[in-house]
Structure formats: structure tokens, C-alpha cells
mmCIF file of C-alpha atoms in Angstrom:
data_model
loop_
_atom_site.group_PDB
_atom_site.id
_atom_site.type_symbol
_atom_site.label_atom_id
_atom_site.label_comp_id
_atom_site.label_asym_id
_atom_site.label_seq_id
_atom_site.Cartn_x
_atom_site.Cartn_y
_atom_site.Cartn_z
ATOM 1 C CA MET A 1 0.000 0.000 0.000
ATOM 2 C CA THR A 2 1.034 3.560 -0.509
ATOM 3 C CA THR A 3 1.035 6.208 2.164
ATOM 4 C CA SER A 4 -2.128 7.725 0.752
ATOM 5 C CA ASP A 5 -3.939 4.386 1.037
ATOM 6 C CA GLU A 6 -2.840 3.840 4.614
ATOM 7 C CA GLN A 7 -3.330 7.380 5.870
ATOM 8 C CA PRO A 8 -6.251 9.099 4.158
ATOM 9 C CA LEU A 9 -6.168 12.072 6.558
ATOM 10 C CA LEU A 10 -2.568 12.755 5.659
ATOM 11 C CA ARG A 11 -3.424 12.499 1.960
ATOM 12 C CA VAL A 12 -6.239 15.035 2.356
ATOM 13 C CA LEU A 13 -4.083 17.426 4.381
ATOM 14 C CA VAL A 14 -1.251 17.346 1.835
ATOM 15 C CA TRP A 15 -3.746 17.795 -1.001
ATOM 16 C CA GLU A 16 -5.315 20.798 0.754
ATOM 17 C CA ALA A 17 -1.907 22.384 1.386
ATOM 18 C CA THR A 18 -1.065 21.906 -2.291
ATOM 19 C CA ARG A 19 -4.414 23.363 -3.331
ATOM 20 C CA ARG A 20 -3.738 26.417 -1.179
ATOM 21 C CA GLY A 21 -0.213 26.765 -2.563
ATOM 22 C CA GLU A 22 1.285 26.221 0.895
ATOM 23 C CA THR A 23 4.457 24.327 1.709
ATOM 24 C CA LEU A 24 4.561 21.221 3.844
ATOM 25 C CA ALA A 25 6.449 23.274 6.435
ATOM 26 C CA THR A 26 3.449 25.601 6.609
ATOM 27 C CA LEU A 27 1.122 22.617 6.950
ATOM 28 C CA ALA A 28 3.244 21.210 9.782
ATOM 29 C CA LYS A 29 3.097 24.574 11.553
ATOM 30 C CA GLN A 30 -0.705 24.688 11.135
ATOM 31 C CA LEU A 31 -0.935 21.209 12.676
ATOM 32 C CA GLY A 32 1.361 22.182 15.546
ATOM 33 C CA VAL A 33 4.022 19.594 14.666
ATOM 34 C CA THR A 34 7.538 19.785 13.332
ATOM 35 C CA TYR A 35 8.289 19.360 9.665
ATOM 36 C CA GLU A 36 10.249 16.231 10.629
ATOM 37 C CA ARG A 37 7.134 14.700 12.278
ATOM 38 C CA LEU A 38 5.091 15.403 9.130
ATOM 39 C CA ALA A 39 7.850 13.835 7.028
ATOM 40 C CA GLN A 40 7.839 10.751 9.289
ATOM 41 C CA TRP A 41 4.107 10.344 8.768
ATOM 42 C CA ARG A 42 4.602 10.659 5.013
ATOM 43 C CA ARG A 43 7.309 7.973 5.085
ATOM 44 C CA ASN A 44 5.086 5.710 7.230
ATOM 45 C CA GLU A 45 7.576 5.855 10.092
ATOM 46 C CA GLY A 46 4.666 6.942 12.241
ATOM 47 C CA LEU A 47 0.928 7.281 11.840
ATOM 48 C CA ILE A 48 -1.092 10.464 12.061
ATOM 49 C CA CYS A 49 -3.846 8.467 13.758
ATOM 50 C CA ASN A 50 -1.531 8.225 16.802
ATOM 51 C CA ALA A 51 -1.123 11.997 17.009
ATOM 52 C CA HIS A 52 -2.430 13.894 20.021
ATOM 53 C CA ARG A 53 -6.029 15.027 19.916
ATOM 54 C CA ASP A 54 -4.972 18.661 19.547
ATOM 55 C CA VAL A 55 -3.269 17.783 16.223
ATOM 56 C CA HIS A 56 -6.544 16.304 14.967
ATOM 57 C CA GLU A 57 -8.425 19.384 16.171
ATOM 58 C CA ARG A 58 -5.973 21.646 14.329
ATOM 59 C CA ALA A 59 -6.382 19.467 11.235
ATOM 60 C CA ALA A 60 -10.152 19.932 11.517
ATOM 61 C CA ARG A 61 -9.746 23.701 11.665
ATOM 62 C CA TYR A 62 -7.304 23.621 8.745
ATOM 63 C CA LEU A 63 -9.731 21.602 6.604
ATOM 64 C CA GLY A 64 -12.858 23.351 7.890
ATOM 65 C CA TRP A 65 -14.373 20.045 8.998
ATOM 66 C CA PRO A 66 -15.972 18.823 12.218
ATOM 67 C CA THR A 67 -13.357 17.049 14.333
ATOM 68 C CA VAL A 68 -15.254 13.756 14.128
ATOM 69 C CA LEU A 69 -14.702 13.662 10.360
ATOM 70 C CA VAL A 70 -10.970 14.169 10.877
ATOM 71 C CA LEU A 71 -10.956 11.395 13.475
ATOM 72 C CA THR A 72 -12.756 9.189 10.959
ATOM 73 C CA MET A 73 -10.250 9.990 8.225
ATOM 74 C CA ALA A 74 -7.428 9.297 10.699
ATOM 75 C CA GLY A 75 -8.900 5.877 11.415
ATOM 76 C CA THR A 76 -9.510 6.697 15.066
ATOM 77 C CA VAL A 77 -13.274 6.451 14.607
ATOM 78 C CA GLY A 78 -14.744 3.687 12.464
ATOM 79 C CA LEU A 79 -18.099 2.358 11.342
ATOM 80 C CA GLN A 80 -18.330 0.099 14.385
ATOM 81 C CA ASP A 81 -18.514 3.296 16.477
ATOM 82 C CA PHE A 82 -21.764 4.245 14.710
ATOM 83 C CA VAL A 83 -23.555 0.955 15.273
ATOM 84 C CA TRP A 84 -26.546 1.362 17.546
ATOM 85 C CA PRO A 85 -26.353 -0.783 20.656
ATOM 86 C CA GLY A 86 -28.522 -3.828 20.290
ATOM 87 C CA GLN A 87 -29.097 -7.321 21.416
ATOM 88 C CA GLY A 88 -26.674 -9.928 20.201
ATOM 89 C CA SER A 89 -23.108 -9.651 19.106
ATOM 90 C CA LEU A 90 -22.071 -7.364 16.278
ATOM 91 C CA ASP A 91 -20.950 -10.425 14.289
ATOM 92 C CA ALA A 92 -24.412 -12.004 14.598
ATOM 93 C CA ARG A 93 -26.089 -8.755 13.606
ATOM 94 C CA VAL A 94 -23.773 -8.354 10.600
ATOM 95 C CA ALA A 95 -24.488 -11.953 9.534
ATOM 96 C CA ARG A 96 -28.234 -11.281 9.787
ATOM 97 C CA GLU A 97 -27.912 -8.120 7.676
ATOM 98 C CA LEU A 98 -25.835 -9.940 5.059
ATOM 99 C CA GLY A 99 -28.534 -12.620 4.941
ATOM 100 C CA ARG A 100 -31.114 -9.929 4.253
ATOM 101 C CA LEU A 101 -28.886 -8.502 1.544
ATOM 102 C CA ARG A 102 -28.585 -11.923 -0.147
ATOM 103 C CA GLN A 103 -32.396 -12.202 -0.133
ATOM 104 C CA ASP A 104 -32.933 -8.746 -1.595
ATOM 105 C CA PRO A 105 -34.818 -9.113 -4.909
ATOM 106 C CA PHE A 106 -32.711 -6.439 -6.606
ATOM 107 C CA LEU A 107 -29.247 -6.833 -5.072
ATOM 108 C CA GLY A 108 -29.223 -10.427 -3.830
ATOM 109 C CA GLY A 109 -28.085 -11.883 -7.124
ATOM 110 C CA PHE A 110 -25.077 -9.564 -7.191
ATOM 111 C CA VAL A 111 -23.735 -10.423 -3.730
ATOM 112 C CA PRO A 112 -20.448 -12.261 -4.317
ATOM 113 C CA ALA A 113 -19.858 -15.514 -2.459
ATOM 114 C CA GLU A 114 -16.510 -14.084 -1.324
ATOM 115 C CA LEU A 115 -18.348 -11.621 0.905
ATOM 116 C CA ALA A 116 -19.084 -14.484 3.312
ATOM 117 C CA VAL A 117 -15.372 -14.858 4.060
ATOM 118 C CA ALA A 118 -14.418 -11.186 3.847
ATOM 119 C CA ALA A 119 -12.886 -9.359 6.771
ATOM 120 C CA PRO A 120 -15.409 -8.124 9.373
ATOM 121 C CA ALA A 121 -14.631 -4.493 8.489
ATOM 122 C CA VAL A 122 -15.452 -5.177 4.821
ATOM 123 C CA LYS A 123 -18.752 -6.825 5.741
ATOM 124 C CA LEU A 124 -19.700 -3.898 7.970
ATOM 125 C CA PHE A 125 -18.776 -1.459 5.202
ATOM 126 C CA VAL A 126 -20.948 -3.309 2.673
ATOM 127 C CA ILE A 127 -23.881 -3.244 5.082
ATOM 128 C CA PHE A 128 -23.314 0.461 5.729
ATOM 129 C CA LEU A 129 -23.208 1.273 2.012
ATOM 130 C CA THR A 130 -26.298 -0.810 1.316
ATOM 131 C CA HIS A 131 -28.097 0.877 4.173
ATOM 132 C CA GLU A 132 -27.114 4.342 2.992
ATOM 133 C CA LEU A 133 -28.005 3.670 -0.633
ATOM 134 C CA ALA A 134 -31.302 1.898 -0.083
ATOM 135 C CA GLY A 135 -32.344 3.458 3.210
ATOM 136 C CA ALA A 136 -33.762 1.458 6.079
ATOM 137 C CA ALA A 137 -37.450 0.523 6.160
ATOM 138 C CA GLY A 138 -39.528 3.610 6.806
ATOM 139 C CA ARG A 139 -36.633 6.000 6.324
ATOM 140 C CA GLU A 140 -36.976 7.821 3.053
ATOM 141 C CA ASN A 141 -34.227 10.277 2.174
ATOM 142 C CA GLN A 142 -32.466 9.672 5.489
ATOM 143 C CA SER A 143 -28.978 9.052 4.109
ATOM 144 C CA TYR A 144 -26.210 10.432 6.242
ATOM 145 C CA HIS A 145 -28.560 11.667 8.984
ATOM 146 C CA TRP A 146 -26.164 10.395 11.630
ATOM 147 C CA LEU A 147 -23.433 12.528 10.072
ATOM 148 C CA ARG A 148 -25.703 15.569 9.807
ATOM 149 C CA ALA A 149 -26.759 15.198 13.439
ATOM 150 C CA MET A 150 -23.137 15.014 14.575
ATOM 151 C CA GLN A 151 -22.238 17.997 12.438
ATOM 152 C CA LEU A 152 -25.075 20.002 14.007
ATOM 153 C CA ALA A 153 -23.996 18.923 17.471
ATOM 154 C CA ALA A 154 -20.396 19.909 16.733
ATOM 155 C CA ALA A 155 -21.635 23.324 15.637
ATOM 156 C CA GLY A 156 -23.661 23.683 18.848
ATOM 157 C CA HIS A 157 -27.119 23.527 17.295
ATOM 158 C CA ALA A 158 -29.914 22.695 19.720
ATOM 159 C CA GLU A 159 -31.869 20.683 17.145
ATOM 160 C CA ALA A 160 -29.074 18.080 16.988
ATOM 161 C CA GLN A 161 -30.261 16.367 20.174
ATOM 162 C CA ALA A 162 -33.838 16.220 18.878
ATOM 163 C CA GLU A 163 -32.600 14.735 15.605
ATOM 164 C CA MET A 164 -30.532 12.116 17.465
ATOM 165 C CA ASP A 165 -33.606 11.226 19.550
ATOM 166 C CA THR A 166 -35.600 10.798 16.326
ATOM 167 C CA LEU A 167 -32.893 8.592 14.815
ATOM 168 C CA ARG A 168 -32.773 6.483 17.987
ATOM 169 C CA ALA A 169 -36.542 6.017 17.869
ATOM 170 C CA MET A 170 -36.379 5.031 14.200
ATOM 171 C CA ASP A 171 -33.596 2.565 14.960
ATOM 172 C CA ASN A 172 -35.632 0.918 17.689
ATOM 173 C CA ASN A 173 -38.343 0.260 15.102
ATOM 174 C CA ALA A 174 -36.051 -0.718 12.208
ATOM 175 C CA PRO A 175 -34.239 -4.032 11.800
ATOM 176 C CA GLY A 176 -30.917 -2.495 10.689
ATOM 177 C CA ILE A 177 -27.805 -1.841 12.745
ATOM 178 C CA PHE A 178 -26.987 1.718 11.614
#
């Protein structure tokens, strides 16, 4: 793998610095790290996901993103962190969702047999994508509501809590895991 595959946050930060016409030394200063630390991350001698929280917060300000998106790009936050608590293990819930996907009249025929032996993270990602594309039962045009609610909360909007309560209520009535 290349550095950009292993460290998407670093890739985005370098791209943004390039877009702005800034040097990597300027980027390092904006992140509050030395140029040598940034160079180590680029050479995969260290990982930006292991940086202190304040580095991720500075990266969020630099990119103009909510911190949670930076943490996601860093690999600190993953899809498993967005799974609603439920009964049964996550593996059992993922298996149930994959079973539903295989029975889907439109997508079921396209589900590759290899998905059954894929890594757990791949299975969860497939379920997430399917959920976001098709929407859960009774949720029309609800794609990325969890992200919108977090973005509102990060911006201090009062309606974020009400939206999260609504999403929780929908989840309690829907069979999905997201």
C-alpha cells in the first residue's frame, strides 16, 4: 500500500496544502508539529492516527471540517462506532444483515460468495453502504442523517439532540444496525 492508502487524513491534508499553494512546512506549523514529524508520517515511520487530539483538532480547523470527520479519516473512529447498541453480538447482527442482503430481490443476485469470508470491516462497510443507498425501512431520504446530526452537534445547534432522539426512535423500530 502507498502512504495515501494507509493514511487518508494525511493524503487530504497534503492535497489541501497543495491546493492552497502552501508548503509542507506551513502545513506542519498549522498542525502544531515539526516538519520532521510530518515527514515521518509521510514515510510511514509513524501514523497520524496516533497523534495527540490537539493535532486532529488543528487538522479539523485547517480543513474546515468537524473534528469527528478528521478522526474518521485518521482511522480513530470507524463504522463500528456508529452501530446502535442492540441485542446480540455485532458479528451475529452483521451476519443477519448480510442474509437480508442476499435475499434482496434487486441486489441479492449480485452479492459475491466471497463476501461471506471477507474481513469483518469489509462486511460492515458493505452493510453500511447498502443501508445508505437503499435506506432502512420507513426512512426515506435519510442518508447520512447520523453525520448531519453530529455535524449540528459539533456546531452547537440545539436541534441536533432532537434529531438524534428521532434517529434512535427510528432505529428501535427498524431491523438495521446503523
